[in-house]
CSV table of C-alpha atoms in Angstrom, one decimal:
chain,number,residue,atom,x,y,z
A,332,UNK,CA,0.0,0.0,0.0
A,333,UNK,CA,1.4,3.3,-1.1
A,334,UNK,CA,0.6,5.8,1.9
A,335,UNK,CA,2.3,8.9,2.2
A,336,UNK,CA,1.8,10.7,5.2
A,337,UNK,CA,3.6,13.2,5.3
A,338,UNK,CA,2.7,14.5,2.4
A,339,UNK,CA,-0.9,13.6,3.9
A,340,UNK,CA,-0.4,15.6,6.9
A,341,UNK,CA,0.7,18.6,4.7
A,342,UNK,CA,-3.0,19.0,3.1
A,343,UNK,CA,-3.8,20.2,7.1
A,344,UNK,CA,-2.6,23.3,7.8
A,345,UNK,CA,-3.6,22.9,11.7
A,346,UNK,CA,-1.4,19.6,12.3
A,347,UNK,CA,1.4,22.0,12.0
A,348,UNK,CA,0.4,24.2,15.2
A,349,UNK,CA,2.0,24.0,18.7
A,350,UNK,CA,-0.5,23.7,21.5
A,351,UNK,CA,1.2,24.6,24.9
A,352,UNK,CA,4.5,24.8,22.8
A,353,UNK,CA,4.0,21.5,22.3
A,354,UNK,CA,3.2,19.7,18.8
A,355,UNK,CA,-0.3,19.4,18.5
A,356,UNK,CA,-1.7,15.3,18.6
A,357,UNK,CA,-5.5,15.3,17.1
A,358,UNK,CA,-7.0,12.3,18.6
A,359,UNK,CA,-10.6,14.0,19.0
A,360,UNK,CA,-11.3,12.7,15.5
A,361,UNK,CA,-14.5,11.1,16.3
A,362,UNK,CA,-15.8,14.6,17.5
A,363,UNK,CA,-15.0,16.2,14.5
A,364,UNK,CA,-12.2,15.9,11.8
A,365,UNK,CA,-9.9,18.7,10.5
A,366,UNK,CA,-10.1,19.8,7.0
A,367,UNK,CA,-7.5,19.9,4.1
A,368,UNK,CA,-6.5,22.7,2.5
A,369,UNK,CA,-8.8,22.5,-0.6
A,370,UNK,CA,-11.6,22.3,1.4
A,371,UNK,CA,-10.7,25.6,3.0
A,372,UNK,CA,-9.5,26.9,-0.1
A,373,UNK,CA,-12.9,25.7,-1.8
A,374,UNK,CA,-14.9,27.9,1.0
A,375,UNK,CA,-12.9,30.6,0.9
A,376,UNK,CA,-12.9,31.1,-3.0
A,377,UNK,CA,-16.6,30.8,-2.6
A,378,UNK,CA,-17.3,33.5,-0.3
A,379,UNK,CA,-15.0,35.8,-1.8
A,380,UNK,CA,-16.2,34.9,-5.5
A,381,UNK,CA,-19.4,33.5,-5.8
A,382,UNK,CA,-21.4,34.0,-2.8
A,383,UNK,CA,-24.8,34.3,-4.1
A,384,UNK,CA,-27.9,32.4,-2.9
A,385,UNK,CA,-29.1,29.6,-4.9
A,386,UNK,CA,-32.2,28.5,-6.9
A,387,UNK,CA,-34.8,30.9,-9.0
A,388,UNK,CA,-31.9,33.5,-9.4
A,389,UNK,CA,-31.5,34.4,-13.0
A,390,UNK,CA,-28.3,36.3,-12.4
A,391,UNK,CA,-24.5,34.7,-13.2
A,392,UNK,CA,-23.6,34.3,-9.2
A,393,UNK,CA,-26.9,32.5,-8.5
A,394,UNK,CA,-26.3,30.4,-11.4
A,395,UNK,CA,-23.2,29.6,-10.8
A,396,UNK,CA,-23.4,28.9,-7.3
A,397,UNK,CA,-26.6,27.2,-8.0
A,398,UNK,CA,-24.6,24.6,-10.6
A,399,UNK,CA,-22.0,24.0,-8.1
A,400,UNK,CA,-24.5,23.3,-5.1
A,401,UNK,CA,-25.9,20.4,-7.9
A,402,UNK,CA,-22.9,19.3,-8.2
A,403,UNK,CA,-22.3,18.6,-4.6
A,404,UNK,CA,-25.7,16.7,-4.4
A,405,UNK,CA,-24.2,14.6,-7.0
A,406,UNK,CA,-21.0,13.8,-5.9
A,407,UNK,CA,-22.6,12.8,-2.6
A,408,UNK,CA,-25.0,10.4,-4.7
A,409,UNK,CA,-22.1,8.8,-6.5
A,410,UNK,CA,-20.1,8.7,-3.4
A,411,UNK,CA,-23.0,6.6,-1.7
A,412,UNK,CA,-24.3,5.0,-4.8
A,413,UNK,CA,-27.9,6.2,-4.4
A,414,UNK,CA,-29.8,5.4,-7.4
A,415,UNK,CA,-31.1,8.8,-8.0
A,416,UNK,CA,-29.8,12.4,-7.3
A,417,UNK,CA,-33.1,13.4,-5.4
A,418,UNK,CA,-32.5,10.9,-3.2
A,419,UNK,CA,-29.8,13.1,-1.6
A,420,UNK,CA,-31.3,15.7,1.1
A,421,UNK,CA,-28.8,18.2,2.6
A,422,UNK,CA,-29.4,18.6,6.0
A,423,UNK,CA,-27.7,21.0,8.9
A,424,UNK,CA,-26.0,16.9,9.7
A,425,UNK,CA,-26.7,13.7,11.0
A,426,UNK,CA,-28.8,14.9,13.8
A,427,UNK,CA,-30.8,17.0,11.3
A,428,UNK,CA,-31.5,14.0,9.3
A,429,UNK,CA,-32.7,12.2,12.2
A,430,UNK,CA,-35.1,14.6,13.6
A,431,UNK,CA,-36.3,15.2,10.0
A,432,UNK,CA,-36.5,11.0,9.6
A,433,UNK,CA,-38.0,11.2,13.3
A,434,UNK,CA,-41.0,13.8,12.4
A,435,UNK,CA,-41.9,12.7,8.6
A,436,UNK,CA,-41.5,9.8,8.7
A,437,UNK,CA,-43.0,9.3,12.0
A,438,UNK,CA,-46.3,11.7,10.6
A,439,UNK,CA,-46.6,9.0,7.6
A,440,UNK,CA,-46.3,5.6,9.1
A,441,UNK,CA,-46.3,5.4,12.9
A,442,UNK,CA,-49.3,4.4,14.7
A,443,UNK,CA,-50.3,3.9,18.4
A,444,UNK,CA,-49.2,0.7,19.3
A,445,UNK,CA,-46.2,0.6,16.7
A,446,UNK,CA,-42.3,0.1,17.5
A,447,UNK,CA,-39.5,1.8,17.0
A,448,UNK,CA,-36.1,-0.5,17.4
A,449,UNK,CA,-32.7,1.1,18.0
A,450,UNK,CA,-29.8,-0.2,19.7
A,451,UNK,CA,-28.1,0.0,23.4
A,452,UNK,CA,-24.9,1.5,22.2
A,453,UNK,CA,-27.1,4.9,19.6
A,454,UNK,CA,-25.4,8.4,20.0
A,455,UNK,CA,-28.0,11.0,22.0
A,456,UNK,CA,-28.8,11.9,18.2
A,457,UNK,CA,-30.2,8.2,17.6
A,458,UNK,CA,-32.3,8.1,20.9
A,459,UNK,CA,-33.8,11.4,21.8
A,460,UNK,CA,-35.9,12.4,18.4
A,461,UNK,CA,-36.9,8.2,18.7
A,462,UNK,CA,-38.2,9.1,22.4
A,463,UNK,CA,-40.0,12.0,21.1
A,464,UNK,CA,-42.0,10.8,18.3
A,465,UNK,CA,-43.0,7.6,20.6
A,466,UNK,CA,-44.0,9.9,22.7
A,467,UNK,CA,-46.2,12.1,19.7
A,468,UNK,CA,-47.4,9.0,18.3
A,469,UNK,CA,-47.9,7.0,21.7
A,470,UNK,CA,-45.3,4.3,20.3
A,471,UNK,CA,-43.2,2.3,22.1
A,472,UNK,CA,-39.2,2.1,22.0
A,473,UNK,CA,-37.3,-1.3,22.0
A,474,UNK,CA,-33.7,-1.8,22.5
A,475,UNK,CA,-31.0,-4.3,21.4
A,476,UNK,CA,-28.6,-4.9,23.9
A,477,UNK,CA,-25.0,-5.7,23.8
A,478,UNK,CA,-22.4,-7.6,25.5
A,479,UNK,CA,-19.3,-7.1,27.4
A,480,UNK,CA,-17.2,-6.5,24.1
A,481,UNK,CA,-19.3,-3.5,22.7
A,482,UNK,CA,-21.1,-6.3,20.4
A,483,UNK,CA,-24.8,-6.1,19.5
A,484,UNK,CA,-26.6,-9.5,20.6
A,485,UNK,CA,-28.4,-10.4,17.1
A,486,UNK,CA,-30.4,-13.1,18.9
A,487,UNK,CA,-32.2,-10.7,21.4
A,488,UNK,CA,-32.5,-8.0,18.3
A,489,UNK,CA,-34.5,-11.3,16.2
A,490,UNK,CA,-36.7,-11.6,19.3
A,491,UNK,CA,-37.9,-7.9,19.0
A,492,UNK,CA,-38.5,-7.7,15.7
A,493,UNK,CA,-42.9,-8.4,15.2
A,494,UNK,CA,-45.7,-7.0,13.0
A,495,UNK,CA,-45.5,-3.9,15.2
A,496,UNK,CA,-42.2,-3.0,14.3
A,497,UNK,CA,-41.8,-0.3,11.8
A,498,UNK,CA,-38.9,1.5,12.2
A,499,UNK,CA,-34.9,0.3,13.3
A,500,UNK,CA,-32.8,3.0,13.9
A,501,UNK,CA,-29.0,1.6,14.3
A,502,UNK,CA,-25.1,3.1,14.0
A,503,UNK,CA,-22.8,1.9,11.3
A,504,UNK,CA,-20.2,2.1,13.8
A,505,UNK,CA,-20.2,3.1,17.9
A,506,UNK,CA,-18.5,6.8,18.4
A,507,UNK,CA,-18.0,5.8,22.0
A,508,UNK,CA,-16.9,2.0,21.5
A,509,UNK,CA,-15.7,1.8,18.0
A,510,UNK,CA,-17.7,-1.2,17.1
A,511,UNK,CA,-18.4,-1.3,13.2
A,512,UNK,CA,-22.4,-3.4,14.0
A,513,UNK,CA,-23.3,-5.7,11.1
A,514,UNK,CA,-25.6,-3.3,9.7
A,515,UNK,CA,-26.2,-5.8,6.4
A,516,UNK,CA,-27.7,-8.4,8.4
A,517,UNK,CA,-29.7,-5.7,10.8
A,518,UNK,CA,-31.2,-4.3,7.8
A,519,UNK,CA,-32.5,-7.5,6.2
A,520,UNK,CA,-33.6,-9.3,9.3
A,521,UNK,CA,-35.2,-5.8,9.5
A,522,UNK,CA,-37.2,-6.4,6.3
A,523,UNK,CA,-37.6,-9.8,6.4
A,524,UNK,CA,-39.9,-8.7,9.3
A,525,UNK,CA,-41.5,-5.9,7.2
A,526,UNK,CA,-39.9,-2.9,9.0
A,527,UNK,CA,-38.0,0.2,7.3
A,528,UNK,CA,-34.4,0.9,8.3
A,529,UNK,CA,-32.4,4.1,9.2
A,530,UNK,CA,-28.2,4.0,9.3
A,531,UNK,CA,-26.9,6.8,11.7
A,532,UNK,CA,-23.3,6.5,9.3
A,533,UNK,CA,-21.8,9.5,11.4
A,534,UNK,CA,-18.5,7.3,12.2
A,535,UNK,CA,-19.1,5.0,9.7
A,536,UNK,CA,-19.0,6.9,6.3
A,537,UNK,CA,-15.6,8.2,7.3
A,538,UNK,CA,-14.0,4.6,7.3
A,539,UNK,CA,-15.1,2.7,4.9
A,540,UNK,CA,-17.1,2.3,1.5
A,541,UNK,CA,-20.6,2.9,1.8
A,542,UNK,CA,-23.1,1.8,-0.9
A,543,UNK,CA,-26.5,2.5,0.1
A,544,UNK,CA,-28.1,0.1,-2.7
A,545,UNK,CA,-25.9,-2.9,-1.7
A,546,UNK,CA,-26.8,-2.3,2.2
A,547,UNK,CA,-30.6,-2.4,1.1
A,548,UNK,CA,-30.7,0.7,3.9
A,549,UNK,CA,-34.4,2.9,3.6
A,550,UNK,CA,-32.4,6.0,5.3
A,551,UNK,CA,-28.8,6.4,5.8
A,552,UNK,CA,-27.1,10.2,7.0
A,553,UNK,CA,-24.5,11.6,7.9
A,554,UNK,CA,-22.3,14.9,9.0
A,555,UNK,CA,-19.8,16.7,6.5
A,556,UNK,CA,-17.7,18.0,9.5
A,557,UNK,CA,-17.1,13.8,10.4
A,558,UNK,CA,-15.8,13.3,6.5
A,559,UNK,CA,-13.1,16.0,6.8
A,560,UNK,CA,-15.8,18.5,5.8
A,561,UNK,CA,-17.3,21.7,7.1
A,562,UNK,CA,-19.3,22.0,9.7
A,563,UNK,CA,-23.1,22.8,9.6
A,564,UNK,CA,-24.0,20.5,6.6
A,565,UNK,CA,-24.9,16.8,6.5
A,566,UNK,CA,-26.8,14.5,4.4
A,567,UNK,CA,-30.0,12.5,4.6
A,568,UNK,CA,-30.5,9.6,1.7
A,569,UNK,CA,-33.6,8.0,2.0
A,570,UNK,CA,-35.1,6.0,-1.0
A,571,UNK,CA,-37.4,7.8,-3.3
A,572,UNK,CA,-40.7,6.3,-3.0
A,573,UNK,CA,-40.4,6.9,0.8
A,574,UNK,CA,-39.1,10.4,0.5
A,575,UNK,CA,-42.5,10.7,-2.2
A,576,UNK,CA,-45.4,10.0,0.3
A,577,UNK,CA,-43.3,11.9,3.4
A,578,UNK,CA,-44.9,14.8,4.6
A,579,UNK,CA,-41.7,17.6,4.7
A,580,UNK,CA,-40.3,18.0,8.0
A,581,UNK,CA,-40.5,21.9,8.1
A,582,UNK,CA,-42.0,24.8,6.2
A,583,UNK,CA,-40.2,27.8,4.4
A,584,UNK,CA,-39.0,28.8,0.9
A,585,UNK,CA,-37.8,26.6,-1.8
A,586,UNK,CA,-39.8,24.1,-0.3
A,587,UNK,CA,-42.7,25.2,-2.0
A,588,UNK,CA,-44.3,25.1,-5.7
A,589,UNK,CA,-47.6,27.3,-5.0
A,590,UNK,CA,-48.4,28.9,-1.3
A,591,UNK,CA,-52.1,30.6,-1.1
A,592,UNK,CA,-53.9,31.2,2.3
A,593,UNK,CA,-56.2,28.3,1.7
A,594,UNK,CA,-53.6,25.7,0.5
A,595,UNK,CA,-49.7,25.0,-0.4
A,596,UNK,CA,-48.6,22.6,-2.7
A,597,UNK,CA,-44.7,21.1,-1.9
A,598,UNK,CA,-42.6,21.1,-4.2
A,599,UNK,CA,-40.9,18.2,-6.0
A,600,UNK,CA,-37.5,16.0,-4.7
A,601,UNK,CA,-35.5,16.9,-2.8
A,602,UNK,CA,-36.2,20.8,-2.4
A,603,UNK,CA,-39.4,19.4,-0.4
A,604,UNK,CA,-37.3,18.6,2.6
A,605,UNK,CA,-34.8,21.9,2.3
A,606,UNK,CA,-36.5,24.7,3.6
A,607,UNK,CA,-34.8,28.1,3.7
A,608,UNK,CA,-31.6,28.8,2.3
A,609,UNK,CA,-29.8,26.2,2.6
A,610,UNK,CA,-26.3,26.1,3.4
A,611,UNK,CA,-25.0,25.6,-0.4
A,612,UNK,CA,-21.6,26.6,0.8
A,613,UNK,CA,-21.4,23.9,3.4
A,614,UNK,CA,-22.7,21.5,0.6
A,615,UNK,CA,-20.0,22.4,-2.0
A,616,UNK,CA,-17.3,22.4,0.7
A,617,UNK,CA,-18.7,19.2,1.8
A,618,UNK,CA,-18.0,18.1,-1.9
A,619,UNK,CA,-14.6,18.8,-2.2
A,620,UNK,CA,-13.9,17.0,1.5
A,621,UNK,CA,-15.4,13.5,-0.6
A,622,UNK,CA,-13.6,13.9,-3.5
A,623,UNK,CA,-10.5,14.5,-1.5
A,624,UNK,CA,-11.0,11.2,0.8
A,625,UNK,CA,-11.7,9.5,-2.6
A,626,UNK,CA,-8.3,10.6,-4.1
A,627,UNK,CA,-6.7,8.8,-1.1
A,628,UNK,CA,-8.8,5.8,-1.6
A,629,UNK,CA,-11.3,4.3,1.5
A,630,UNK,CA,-9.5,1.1,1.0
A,631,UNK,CA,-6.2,2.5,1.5
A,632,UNK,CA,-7.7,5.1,4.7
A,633,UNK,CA,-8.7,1.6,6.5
A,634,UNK,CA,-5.9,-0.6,5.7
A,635,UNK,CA,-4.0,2.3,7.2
A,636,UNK,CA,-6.1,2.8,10.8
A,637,UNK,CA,-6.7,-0.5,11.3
A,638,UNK,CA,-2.3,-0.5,11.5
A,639,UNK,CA,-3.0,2.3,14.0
A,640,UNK,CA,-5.6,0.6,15.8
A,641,UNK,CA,-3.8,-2.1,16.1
A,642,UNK,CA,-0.8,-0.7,17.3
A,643,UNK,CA,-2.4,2.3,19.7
A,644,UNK,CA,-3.8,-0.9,21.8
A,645,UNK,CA,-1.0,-2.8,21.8
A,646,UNK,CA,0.5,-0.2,23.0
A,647,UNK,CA,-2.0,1.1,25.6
A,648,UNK,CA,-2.7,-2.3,26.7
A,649,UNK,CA,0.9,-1.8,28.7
A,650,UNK,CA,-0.2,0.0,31.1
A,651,UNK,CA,-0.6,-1.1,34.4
A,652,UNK,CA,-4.4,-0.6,35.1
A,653,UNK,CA,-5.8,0.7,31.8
A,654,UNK,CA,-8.9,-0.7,31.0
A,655,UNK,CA,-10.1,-0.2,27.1
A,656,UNK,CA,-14.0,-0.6,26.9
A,657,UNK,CA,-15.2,-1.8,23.3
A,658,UNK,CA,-13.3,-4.9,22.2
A,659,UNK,CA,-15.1,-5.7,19.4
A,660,UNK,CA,-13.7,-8.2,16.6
A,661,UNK,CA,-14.6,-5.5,14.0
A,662,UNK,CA,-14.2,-2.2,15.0
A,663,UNK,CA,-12.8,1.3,13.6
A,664,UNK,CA,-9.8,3.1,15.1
A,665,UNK,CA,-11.5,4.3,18.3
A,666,UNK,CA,-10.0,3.3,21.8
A,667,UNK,CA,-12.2,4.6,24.9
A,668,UNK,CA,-10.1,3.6,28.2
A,669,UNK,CA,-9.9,4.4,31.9
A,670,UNK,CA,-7.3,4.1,34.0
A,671,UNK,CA,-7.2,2.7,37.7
A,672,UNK,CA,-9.7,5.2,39.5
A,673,UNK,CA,-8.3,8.3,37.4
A,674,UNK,CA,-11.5,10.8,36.7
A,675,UNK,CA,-11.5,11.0,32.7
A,676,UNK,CA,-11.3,14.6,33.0
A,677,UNK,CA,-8.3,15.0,35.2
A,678,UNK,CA,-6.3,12.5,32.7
A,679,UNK,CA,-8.0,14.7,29.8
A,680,UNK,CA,-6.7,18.6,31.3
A,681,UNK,CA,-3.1,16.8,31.6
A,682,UNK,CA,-2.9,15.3,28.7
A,683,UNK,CA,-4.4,18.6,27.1
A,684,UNK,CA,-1.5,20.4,28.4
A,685,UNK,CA,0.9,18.2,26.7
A,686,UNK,CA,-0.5,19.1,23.3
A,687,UNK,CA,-2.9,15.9,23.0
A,688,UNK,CA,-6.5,16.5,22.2
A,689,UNK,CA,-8.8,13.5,23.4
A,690,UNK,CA,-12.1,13.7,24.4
A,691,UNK,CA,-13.6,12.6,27.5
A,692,UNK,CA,-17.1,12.2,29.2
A,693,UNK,CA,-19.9,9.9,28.0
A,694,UNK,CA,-19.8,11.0,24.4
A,695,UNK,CA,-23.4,11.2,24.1
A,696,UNK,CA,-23.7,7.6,24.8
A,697,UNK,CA,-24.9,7.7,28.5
A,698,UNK,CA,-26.3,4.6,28.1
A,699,UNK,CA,-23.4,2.8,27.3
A,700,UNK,CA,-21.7,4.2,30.0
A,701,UNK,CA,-24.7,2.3,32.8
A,702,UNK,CA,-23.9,-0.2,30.8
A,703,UNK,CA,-20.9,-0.3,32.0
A,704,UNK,CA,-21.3,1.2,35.6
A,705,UNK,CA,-18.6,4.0,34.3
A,706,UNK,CA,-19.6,8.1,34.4
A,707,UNK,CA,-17.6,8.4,31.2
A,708,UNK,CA,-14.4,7.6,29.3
A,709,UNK,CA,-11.1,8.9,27.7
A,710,UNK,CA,-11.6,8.6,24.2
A,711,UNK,CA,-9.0,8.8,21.5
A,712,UNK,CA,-10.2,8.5,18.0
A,713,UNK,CA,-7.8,8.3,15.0
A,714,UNK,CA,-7.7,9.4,11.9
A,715,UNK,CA,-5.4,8.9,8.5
A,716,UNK,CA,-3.6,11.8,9.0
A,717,UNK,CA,-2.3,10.4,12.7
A,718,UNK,CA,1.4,8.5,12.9
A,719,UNK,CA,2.3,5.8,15.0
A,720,UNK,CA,5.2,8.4,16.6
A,721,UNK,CA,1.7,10.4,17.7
A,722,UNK,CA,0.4,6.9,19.9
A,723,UNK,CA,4.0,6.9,21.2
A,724,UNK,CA,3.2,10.8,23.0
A,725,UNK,CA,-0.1,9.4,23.6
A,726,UNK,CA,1.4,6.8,25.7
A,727,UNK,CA,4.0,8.4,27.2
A,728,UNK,CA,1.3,11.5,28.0
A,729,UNK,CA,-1.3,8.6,30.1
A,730,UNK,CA,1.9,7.3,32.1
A,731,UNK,CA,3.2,10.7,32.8
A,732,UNK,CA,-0.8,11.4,33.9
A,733,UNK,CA,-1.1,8.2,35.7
A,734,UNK,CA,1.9,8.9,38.0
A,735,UNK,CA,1.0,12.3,38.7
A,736,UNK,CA,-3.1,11.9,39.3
A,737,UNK,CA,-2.0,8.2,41.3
């Protein structure tokens, strides 16, 4: 495999930044990713040159901008191998897409009495707007559990699956245990039972090829700031006979095709779920994030963190007392650890001050953490651009830690 990092880690600028006059270490990846330079080059070009809000403009800007913005919607529907372009909705991100799966859906198909399935190890984002609509719709929420190693128990998720179930809502991958879930074998166990399937792919899309069509998926989203994008924009894919008899989540221009005080009509795919004006600069910058992951290659970006994962808990699993929770066979390069009785946070503001950024808490994944009796976790969370000399300071940071919080 031809890998060149350091020409990798030359496409972002902030790598090169001291942080306490210390080389920064980004291990916060699974919080957000940084962005190469032609992503901030593609932003800043279009504010400077092109700004100019999209659709229905007849001027050059708004056309221009307006091709570009198509463009985007495009890439991202190659990217994902949707079948059609409308089948892309850009959304403010993966929570967007949820709450807009959450409401619409929800208003089309969810009945009193009905079921909603998601899983023991879902982000906040994959719970809450679940919770809500049960709650609108007087459904009820079932979870899969999981076991000891962060993986999802298929048998009890086969046991919950009945003529009441119409929506599972599961992660490709865990952000707080790294687990990549089967999501294949979810979604057609899924079907099989007549239920519709959304995939929160906020960790996964990042990692890994996705092709919507080949996963069978009815929903799939995700957040550009997670794929080395900007921040702000996501995506929602949902197949097009679905998206066709949803009711749009909210109300506002572009979403229209004739508004009188009696009656609107909606317009057509997808500008019936974009309301406003949309953030077409997010979208195109989001663009240029895809096609730069896609000049590295997804096969060679996994092949390369699963080295690091490998290595990072080899390495880790030296220390005396350092627990690693998710040990899942299949799993992206996420490690979430504790160490002896260490609060997270105290190892977290040391570690910070030797110029490594992990994060640390619950991650939006309190349940996980009663799953495991725990109040939080140390999380680092790798991406391409990271070395193996960057796990060496992490190391040597949580010993240094360990001997001064111990």
């Amino acid at each position: 495999m031809s890998f060149e990092i350091d020409k990798i880690r030359q496409d972002f600028p902030i790598l090169s930044q001291k942080v306490y006059g210390k080389p920064l270490v980004y291990f916060d990846n699974g919080a957000t990713t940084q962005k190469p330079q032609v992503v901030i080059d593609t932003i800043n070009q279009l504010h400077a040159e092109q700004n100019s809000s999209i659709h229905r403009g007849v001027h050059y800007l708004s056309e221009q901008m307006t091709e570009r913005y198509e463009e985007a919607r495009k890439t991202v529907q190659q990217f994902i191998n949707a079948e059609h372009s409308q089948e892309i909705i850009f959304t403010s991100g993966t929570t967007g897409s949820i709450n807009a799966v959450a409401f619409s859906f929800g208003e089309r198909y969810v009945r009193p009495g009905d079921e909603i399935i998601v899983s023991g190890m879902e982000h906040h984002s994959n719970i809450v707007p679940w919770q809500m609509m049960c709650t609108r719709k007087n459904a009820k929420l079932r979870v899969i559990p999981f076991n000891d190693a962060g993986e999802l128990l298929l048998d009890e998720y086969k046991k919950l699956l009945n003529d009441k179930t119409r929506l599972v809502a599961v992660n490709q991958v865990s952000n707080s245990l790294g687990t990549i879930n089967p999501i294949k074998e979810i979604i057609d166990m899924a079907h099989e039972a007549g239920a519709r399937v959304l995939i929160d792919g906020a960790q996964g899309i990042q990692h890994a090829k996705v092709d919507v069509q080949q996963l069978g998926c009815d929903f799939y989203a995700f957040s550009g700031h997670k794929i080395y994008g900007p921040t702000g924009i996501g995506v929602l894919y949902g197949k097009e006979k679905l998206l066709y008899d949803m009711p749009p989540y909210q109300g506002g221009g572009d979403m229209v095709e004739c508004v009188s005080f009696e009656k609107t009509s909606y317009n057509d795919l997808p500008f019936k779920f974009e309301a406003g004006t949309a953030n077409f600069i997010g979208a195109i910058g989001q663009g240029a994030a895809i096609n730069y992951v896609k000049s590295i290659g997804l096969e060679n970006i996994a092949q390369y963190e699963h080295k690091l994962l490998t290595y990072a808990t080899e390495k880790l699993s030296g220390i005396e007392g350092l627990r690693i929770y998710g040990t899942a066979k299949n799993k992206i390069s996420i490690i979430s650890f504790l160490v002896g009785k260490i609060h997270p946070y105290d190892m977290g503001m040391i570690l910070d001050k030797m110029g490594i950024a992990v994060r640390t808490g619950t991650h939006c994944t309190q349940p996980v953490m009663d799953r495991f009796e725990i109040e939080g976790t140390i999380r680092a969370s790798m991406a391409f651009y990271n070395t193996s000399e960057e796990i060496d300071r992490l190391f040597e940071g949580v010993v240094k830690a360990k001997q001064m919080l111990e």
